[in-house]
Coordinates of C-alpha atoms and ligand atoms in Angstrom, one line a residue:
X1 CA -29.0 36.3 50.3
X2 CA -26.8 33.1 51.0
X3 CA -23.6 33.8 53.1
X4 CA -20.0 32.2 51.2
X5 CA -16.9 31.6 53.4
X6 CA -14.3 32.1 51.2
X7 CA -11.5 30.6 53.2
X8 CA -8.1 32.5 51.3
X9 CA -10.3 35.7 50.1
X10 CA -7.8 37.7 50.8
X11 CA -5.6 36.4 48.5
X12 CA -4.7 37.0 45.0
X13 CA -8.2 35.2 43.3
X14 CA -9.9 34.4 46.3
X15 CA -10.6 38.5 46.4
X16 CA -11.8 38.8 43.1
X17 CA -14.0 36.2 43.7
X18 CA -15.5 37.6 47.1
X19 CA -15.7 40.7 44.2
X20 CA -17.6 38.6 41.9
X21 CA -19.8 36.7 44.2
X22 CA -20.8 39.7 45.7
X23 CA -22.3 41.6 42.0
X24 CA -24.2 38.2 41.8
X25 CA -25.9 38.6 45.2
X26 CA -24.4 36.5 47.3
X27 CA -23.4 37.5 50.9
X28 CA -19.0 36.3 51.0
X29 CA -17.5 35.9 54.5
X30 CA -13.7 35.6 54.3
X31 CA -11.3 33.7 56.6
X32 CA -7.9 34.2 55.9
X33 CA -4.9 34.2 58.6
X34 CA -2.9 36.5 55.9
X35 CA 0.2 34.2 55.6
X36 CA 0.4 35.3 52.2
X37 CA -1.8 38.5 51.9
X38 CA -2.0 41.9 53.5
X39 CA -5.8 42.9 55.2
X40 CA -5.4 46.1 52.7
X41 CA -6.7 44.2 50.3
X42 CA -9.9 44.5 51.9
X43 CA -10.4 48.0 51.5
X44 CA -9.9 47.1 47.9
X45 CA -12.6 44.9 48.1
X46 CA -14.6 48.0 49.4
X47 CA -13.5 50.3 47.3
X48 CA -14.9 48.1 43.9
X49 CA -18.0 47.0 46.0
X50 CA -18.6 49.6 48.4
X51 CA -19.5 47.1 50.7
X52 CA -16.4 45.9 53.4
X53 CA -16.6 41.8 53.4
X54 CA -17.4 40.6 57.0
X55 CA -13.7 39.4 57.5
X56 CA -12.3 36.3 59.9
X57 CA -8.3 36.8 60.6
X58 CA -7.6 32.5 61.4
X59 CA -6.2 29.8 60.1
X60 CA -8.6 27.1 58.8
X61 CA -7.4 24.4 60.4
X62 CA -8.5 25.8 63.3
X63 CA -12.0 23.8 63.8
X64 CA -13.4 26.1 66.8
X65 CA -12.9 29.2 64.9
X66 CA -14.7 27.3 61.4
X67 CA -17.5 26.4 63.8
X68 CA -18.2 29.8 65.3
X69 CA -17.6 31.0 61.8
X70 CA -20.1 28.6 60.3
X71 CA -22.9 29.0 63.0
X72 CA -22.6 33.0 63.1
X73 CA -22.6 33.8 59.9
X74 CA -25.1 30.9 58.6
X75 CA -23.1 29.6 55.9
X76 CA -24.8 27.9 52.9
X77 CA -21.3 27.1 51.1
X78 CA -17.8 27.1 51.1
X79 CA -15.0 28.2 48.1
X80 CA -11.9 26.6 49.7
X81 CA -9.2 29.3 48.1
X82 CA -7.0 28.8 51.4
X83 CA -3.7 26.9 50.8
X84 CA 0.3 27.7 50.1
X85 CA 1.1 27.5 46.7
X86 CA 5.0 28.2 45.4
X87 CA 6.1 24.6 43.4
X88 CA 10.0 25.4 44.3
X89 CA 8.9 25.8 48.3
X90 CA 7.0 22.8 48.3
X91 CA 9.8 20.5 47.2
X92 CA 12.1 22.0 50.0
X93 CA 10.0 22.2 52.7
X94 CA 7.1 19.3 51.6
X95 CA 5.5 19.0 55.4
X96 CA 4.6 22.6 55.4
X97 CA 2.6 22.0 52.2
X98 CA 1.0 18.7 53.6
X99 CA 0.1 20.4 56.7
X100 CA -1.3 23.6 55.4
X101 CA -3.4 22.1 52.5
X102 CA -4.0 18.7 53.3
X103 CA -4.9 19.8 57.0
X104 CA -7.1 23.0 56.4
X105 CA -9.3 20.8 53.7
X106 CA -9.9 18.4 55.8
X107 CA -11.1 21.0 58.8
X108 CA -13.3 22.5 56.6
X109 CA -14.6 19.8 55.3
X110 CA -15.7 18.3 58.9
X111 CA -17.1 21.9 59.8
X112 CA -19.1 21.8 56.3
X113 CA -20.5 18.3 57.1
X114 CA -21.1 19.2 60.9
X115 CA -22.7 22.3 59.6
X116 CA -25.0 21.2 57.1
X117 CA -26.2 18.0 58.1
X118 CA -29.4 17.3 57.7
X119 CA -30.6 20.1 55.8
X120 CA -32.6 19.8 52.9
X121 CA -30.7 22.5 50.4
X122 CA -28.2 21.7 48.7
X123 CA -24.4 22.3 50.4
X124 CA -21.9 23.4 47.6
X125 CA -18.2 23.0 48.5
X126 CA -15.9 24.7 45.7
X127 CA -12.2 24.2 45.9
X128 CA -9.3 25.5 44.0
X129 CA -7.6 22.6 41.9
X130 CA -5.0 23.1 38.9
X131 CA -4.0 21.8 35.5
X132 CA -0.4 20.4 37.4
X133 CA -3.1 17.3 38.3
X134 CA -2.5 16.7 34.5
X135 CA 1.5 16.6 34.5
X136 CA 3.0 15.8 31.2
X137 CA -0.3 14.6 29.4
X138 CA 0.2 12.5 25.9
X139 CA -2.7 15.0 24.1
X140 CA -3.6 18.1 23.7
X141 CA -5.9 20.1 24.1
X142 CA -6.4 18.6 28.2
X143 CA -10.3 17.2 28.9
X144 CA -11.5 16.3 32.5
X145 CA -10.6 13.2 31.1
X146 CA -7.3 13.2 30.5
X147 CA -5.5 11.0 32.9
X148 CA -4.0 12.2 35.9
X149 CA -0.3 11.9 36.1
X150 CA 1.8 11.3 39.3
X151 CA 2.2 15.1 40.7
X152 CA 6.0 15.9 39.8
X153 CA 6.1 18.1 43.3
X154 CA 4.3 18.1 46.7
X155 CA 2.2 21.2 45.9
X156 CA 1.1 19.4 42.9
X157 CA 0.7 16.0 44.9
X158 CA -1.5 18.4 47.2
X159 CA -4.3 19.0 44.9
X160 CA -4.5 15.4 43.6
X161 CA -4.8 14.2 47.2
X162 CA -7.5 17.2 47.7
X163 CA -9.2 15.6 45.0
X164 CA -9.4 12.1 45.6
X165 CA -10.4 13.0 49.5
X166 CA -13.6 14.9 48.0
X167 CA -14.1 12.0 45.6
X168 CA -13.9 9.9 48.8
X169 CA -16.0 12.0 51.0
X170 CA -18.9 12.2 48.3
X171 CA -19.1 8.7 47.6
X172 CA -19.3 7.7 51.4
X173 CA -22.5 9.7 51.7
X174 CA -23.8 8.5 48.4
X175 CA -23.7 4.8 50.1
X176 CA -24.7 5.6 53.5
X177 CA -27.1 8.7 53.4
X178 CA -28.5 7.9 56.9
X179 CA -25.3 8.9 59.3
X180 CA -24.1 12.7 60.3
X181 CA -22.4 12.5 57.4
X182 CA -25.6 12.4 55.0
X183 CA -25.2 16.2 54.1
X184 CA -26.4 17.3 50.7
X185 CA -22.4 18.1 49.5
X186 CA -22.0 19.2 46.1
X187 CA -18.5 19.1 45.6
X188 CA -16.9 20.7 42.6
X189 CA -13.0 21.2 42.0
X190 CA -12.3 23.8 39.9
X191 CA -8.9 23.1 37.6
X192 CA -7.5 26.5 37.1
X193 CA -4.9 26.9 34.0
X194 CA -2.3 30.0 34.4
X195 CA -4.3 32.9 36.2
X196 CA -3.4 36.4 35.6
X197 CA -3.9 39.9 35.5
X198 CA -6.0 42.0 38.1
X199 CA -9.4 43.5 38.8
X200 CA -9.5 46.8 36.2
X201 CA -10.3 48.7 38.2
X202 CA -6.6 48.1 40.0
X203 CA -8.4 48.3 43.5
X204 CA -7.0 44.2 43.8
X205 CA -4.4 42.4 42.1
X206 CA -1.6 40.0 42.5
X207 CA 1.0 40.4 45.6
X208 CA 3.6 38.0 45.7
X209 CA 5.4 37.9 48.5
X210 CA 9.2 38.0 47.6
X211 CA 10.9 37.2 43.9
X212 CA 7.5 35.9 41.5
X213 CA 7.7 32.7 40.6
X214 CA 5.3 32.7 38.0
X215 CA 5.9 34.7 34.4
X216 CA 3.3 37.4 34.6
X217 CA 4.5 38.7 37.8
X218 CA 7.8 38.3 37.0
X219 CA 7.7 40.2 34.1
X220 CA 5.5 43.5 34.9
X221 CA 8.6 44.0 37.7
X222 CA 11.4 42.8 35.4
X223 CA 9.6 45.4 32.8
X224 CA 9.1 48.4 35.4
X225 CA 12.7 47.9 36.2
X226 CA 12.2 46.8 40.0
X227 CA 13.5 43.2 39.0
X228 CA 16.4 42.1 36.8
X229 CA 15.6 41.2 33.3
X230 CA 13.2 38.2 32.6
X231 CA 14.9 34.8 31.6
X232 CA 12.9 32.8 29.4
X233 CA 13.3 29.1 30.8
X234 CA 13.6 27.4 27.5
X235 CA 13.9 28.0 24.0
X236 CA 14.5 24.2 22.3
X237 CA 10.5 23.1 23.1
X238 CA 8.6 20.8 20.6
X239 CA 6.3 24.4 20.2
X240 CA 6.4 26.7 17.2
X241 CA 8.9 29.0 18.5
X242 CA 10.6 26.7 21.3
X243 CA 9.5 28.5 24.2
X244 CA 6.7 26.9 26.6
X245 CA 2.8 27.3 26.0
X246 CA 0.6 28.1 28.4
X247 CA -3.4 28.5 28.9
X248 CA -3.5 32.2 30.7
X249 CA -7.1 33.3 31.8
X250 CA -7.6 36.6 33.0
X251 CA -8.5 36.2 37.2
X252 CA -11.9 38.2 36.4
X253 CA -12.9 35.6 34.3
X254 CA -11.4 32.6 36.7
X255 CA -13.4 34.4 39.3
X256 CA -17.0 34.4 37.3
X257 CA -15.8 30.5 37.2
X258 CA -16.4 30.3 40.7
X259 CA -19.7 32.3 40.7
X260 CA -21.5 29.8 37.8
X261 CA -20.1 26.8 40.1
X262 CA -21.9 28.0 42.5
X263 CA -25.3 28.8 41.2
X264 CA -25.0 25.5 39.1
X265 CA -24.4 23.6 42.4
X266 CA -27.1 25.5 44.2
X267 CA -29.7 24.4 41.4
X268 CA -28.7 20.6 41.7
X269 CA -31.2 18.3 43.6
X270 CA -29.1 15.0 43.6
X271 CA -26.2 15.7 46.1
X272 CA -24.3 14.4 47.2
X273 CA -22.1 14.6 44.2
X274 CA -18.3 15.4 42.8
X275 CA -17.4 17.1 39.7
X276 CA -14.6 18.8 37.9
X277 CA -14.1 21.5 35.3
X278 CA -11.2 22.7 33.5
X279 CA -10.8 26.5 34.1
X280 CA -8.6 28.0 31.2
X281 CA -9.6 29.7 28.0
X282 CA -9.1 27.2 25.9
X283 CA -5.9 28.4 24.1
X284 CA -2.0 28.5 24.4
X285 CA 0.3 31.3 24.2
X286 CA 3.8 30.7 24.2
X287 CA 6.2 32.9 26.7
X288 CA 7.1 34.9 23.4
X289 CA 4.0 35.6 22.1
X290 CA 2.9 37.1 25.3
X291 CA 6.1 39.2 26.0
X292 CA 5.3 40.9 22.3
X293 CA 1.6 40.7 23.5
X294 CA 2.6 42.8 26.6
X295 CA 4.7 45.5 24.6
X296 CA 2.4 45.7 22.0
X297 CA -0.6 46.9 24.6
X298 CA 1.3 48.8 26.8
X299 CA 4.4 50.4 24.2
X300 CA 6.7 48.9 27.1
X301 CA 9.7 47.0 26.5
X302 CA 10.3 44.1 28.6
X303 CA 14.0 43.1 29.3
X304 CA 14.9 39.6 29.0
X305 CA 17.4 36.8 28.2
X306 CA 17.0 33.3 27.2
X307 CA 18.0 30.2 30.0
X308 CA 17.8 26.8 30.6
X309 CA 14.4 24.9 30.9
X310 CA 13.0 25.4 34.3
X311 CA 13.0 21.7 36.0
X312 CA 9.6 20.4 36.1
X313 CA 7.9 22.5 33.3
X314 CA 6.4 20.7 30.7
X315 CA 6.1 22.0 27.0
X316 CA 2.4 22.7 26.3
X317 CA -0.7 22.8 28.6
X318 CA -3.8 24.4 27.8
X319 CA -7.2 23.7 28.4
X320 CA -10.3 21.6 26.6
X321 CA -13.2 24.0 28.2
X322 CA -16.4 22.5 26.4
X323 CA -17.4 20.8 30.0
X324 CA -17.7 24.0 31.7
X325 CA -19.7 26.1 29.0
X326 CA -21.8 22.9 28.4
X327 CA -22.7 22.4 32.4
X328 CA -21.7 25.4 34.0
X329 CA -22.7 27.9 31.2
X330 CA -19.5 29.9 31.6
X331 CA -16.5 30.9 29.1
X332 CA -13.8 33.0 29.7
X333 CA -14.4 36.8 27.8
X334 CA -10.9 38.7 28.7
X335 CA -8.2 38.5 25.8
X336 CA -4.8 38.0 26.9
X337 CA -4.2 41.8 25.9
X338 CA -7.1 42.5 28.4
X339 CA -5.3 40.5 31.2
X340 CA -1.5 41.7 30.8
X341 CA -3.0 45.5 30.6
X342 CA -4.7 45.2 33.2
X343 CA -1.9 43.5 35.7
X344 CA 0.0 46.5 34.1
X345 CA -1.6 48.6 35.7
X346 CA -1.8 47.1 39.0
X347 CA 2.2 47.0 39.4
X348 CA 2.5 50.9 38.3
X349 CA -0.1 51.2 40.7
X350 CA 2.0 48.8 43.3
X351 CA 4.8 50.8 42.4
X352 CA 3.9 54.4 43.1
X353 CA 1.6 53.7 46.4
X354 CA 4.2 51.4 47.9
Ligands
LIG401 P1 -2.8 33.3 47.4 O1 -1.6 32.9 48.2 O2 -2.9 34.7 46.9 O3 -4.2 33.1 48.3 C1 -4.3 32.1 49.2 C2 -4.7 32.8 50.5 O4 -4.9 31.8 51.5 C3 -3.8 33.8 51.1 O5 -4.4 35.0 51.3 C4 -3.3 33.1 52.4 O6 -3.0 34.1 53.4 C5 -4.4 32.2 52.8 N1 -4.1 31.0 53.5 C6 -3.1 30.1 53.3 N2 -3.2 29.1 54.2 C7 -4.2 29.5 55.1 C8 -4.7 28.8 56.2 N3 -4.3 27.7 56.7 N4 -5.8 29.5 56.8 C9 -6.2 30.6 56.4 N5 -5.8 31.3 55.3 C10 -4.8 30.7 54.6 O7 -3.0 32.2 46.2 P2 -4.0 32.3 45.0 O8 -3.2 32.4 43.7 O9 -5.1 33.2 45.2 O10 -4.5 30.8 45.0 C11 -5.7 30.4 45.6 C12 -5.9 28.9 45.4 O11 -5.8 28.5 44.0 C13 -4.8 28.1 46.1 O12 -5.4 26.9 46.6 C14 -3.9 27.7 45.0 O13 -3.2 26.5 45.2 C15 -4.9 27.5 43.8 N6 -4.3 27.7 42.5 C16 -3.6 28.8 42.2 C17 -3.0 29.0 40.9 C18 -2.3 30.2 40.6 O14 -1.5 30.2 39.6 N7 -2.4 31.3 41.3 C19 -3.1 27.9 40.0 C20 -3.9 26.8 40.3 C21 -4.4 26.7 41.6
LIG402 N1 8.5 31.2 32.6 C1 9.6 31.8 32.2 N2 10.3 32.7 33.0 C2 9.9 32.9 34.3 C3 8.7 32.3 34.8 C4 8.0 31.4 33.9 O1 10.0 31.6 31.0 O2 10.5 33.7 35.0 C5 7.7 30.3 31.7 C6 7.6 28.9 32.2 O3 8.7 28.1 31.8 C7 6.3 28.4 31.6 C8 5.5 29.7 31.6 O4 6.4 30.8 31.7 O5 6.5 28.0 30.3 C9 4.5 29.8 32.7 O6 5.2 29.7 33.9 P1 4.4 30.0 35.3 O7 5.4 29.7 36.4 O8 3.8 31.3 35.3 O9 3.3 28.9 35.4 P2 3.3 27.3 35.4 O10 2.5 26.9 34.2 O11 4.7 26.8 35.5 O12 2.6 27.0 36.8 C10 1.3 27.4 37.0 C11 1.1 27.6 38.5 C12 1.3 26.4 39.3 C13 0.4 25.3 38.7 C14 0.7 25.1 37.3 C15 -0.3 24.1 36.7 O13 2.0 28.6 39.0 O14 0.8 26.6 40.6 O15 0.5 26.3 36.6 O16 -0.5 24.3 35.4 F1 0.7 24.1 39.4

């Protein structure tokens, strides 16, 4: 059984990942310093599992505690979940951002190096990437070779640094595979479209701290009536009914993503190596269409009011997925229906245990 540190597993899809990687028989070890998740959710973890994850309270830029971490528990790869991740946030306070996910990639990536040179197996390093690498693309539907656009934020300039410095790190040991820093990395960045929804069993799901952000969570509060009604940001986009489209996979399926990654990567014989897959489903749904999509599955009404376009958004983004169900063998199988039931759910559930 191979032990995963799942740096982040106790947040939102870093614990239905630990979830998933454990039904496919791998061994997950999470460190998380719970900045923006509660240790409860490991007793969700159990509770789907019935196996309690062996769990590290840190932060990962501390590089004592990732090399205890990585010589106790005997790690054979890494999912790097951990970072901060509100847009609006990042743009007022950008050093927080830079430190936090520039900063703990780069720890773990030295512990990963330090930890697995030399060894003859292959090293797979996972780490969460998003469609915002894409900005305001000129087509549709997005492929991994689409063209990046400058990031519009400093979260969004956060992943597209992440990604160049794996790019980097790869090819350095692809040119000199003699030095410490000869290690058998597979590196893979996972671009994740909108994820949403929560394990079905409601055991896990999403927490954000504070007012959501995002529309899902947004709207199962604004529908239970523990926020004020949903504004639509945006009714005048080039879409079919002027609201914004979006790519939402369901977080069971995004986690499965991370499974396939990794047994893909743990197959490969010709690390070191970098690759990227888009993570969505392959098709948009406007802000409309999935407020009807909601009330249609769960016969509740969800209050809301049309606004102005949120700064930043762009129209359409949705996913080209062929790469990742050609290499990686996996396509998402929730429905939206499936997802927005599901993170139902979960609030009612939030919402009477709380
Ligand atoms: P989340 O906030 O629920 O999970 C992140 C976890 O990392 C939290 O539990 C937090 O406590 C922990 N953490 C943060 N900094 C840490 C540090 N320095 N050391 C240890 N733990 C730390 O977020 P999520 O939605 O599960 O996102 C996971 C990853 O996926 C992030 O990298 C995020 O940027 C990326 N991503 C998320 C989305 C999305 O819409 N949720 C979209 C694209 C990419
Ligand atoms: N929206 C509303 N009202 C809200 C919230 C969102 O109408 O209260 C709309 C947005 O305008 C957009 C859609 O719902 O059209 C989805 O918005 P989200 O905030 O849920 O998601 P985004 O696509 O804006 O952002 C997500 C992640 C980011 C990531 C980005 C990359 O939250 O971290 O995808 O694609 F960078």
């Amino acid at each position: 059984m191979q032990n995963i540190l799942i740096t982040g597993g106790a947040g939102y899809i870093g614990s239905h990942t630990v979830v998933a990687l454990h039904e496919a028989g791998f061994r997950p070890v999470i460190i998380d310093n719970l900045s923006n998740s509660d240790a409860r959710v490991l007793d969700g973890i159990a509770h789907i599992t019935g196996t309690r994850p062996s769990f590290y309270r840190g932060d990962c830029r501390d590089i004592d505690l990732l090399r205890k971490i990585f010589t106790q528990e005997d790690i054979a790869g890494v999912i790097h979940f951990a970072a901060y991740k509100a847009v609006g946030e990042s743009v007022q306070e950008p050093l927080k951002y830079y430190d936090n996910n520039i900063n703990a990639l780069l720890r773990v990536l030295i512990a990963s190096q330090e930890h697995s040179a030399g060894q003859e197996h292959v090293f797979p390093f996972i780490f969460s990437s998003s469609a915002t690498v894409y900005g305001e693309a000129d087509t549709m539907p997005l492929t991994e070779e689409t063209p990046r656009k400058p990031a519009t934020n400093p979260y969004g300039n956060t992943k597209a640094i992440a990604e160049d410095i794996l790019h980097d790190v790869v090819h350095a040991q692809r040119r000199a595979n003699a030095s410490l820093y000869a290690t058998p990395l597979h590196a893979i960045a996972l671009r994740y479209f909108n994820p949403i929804g929560a394990h079905p069993s409601a055991a896990i799901g999403e927490n954000p701290h504070g007012r959501p952000e995002n529309l899902v969570p947004y709207l199962v509060q604004a529908a239970s009536g523990r926020r004020e009604p949903l504004t639509i940001y945006g009714n005048d986009y080039p879409t079919p009914d002027g609201t914004g489209v979006r790519d939402y996979i369901h977080v069971v399926d995004l986690a499965e993503a991370h499974v396939a990654a990794m047994q893909y990567a743990f197959a490969q014989t010709d690390a070191p190596r970098f690759d990227i897959f888009n993570i969505g489903t392959g098709r948009g749904t406007s802000v409309k269409e999935l407020i009807a999509t909601f009330e249609e599955v769960t016969g509740v009404n969800v209050p809301h009011t049309i606004g102005a376009r949120r700064p930043g958004d762009v129209a359409v983004c949705y996913a080209d997925t062929t790469k990742a169900a050609d290499i990686l063998g996996w396509r998402a199988r929730c429905s939206i229906a499936d997802a927005l039931r599901d993170a139902w759910v979960w609030e009612q559930r939030q919402h009477t245990t709380s």
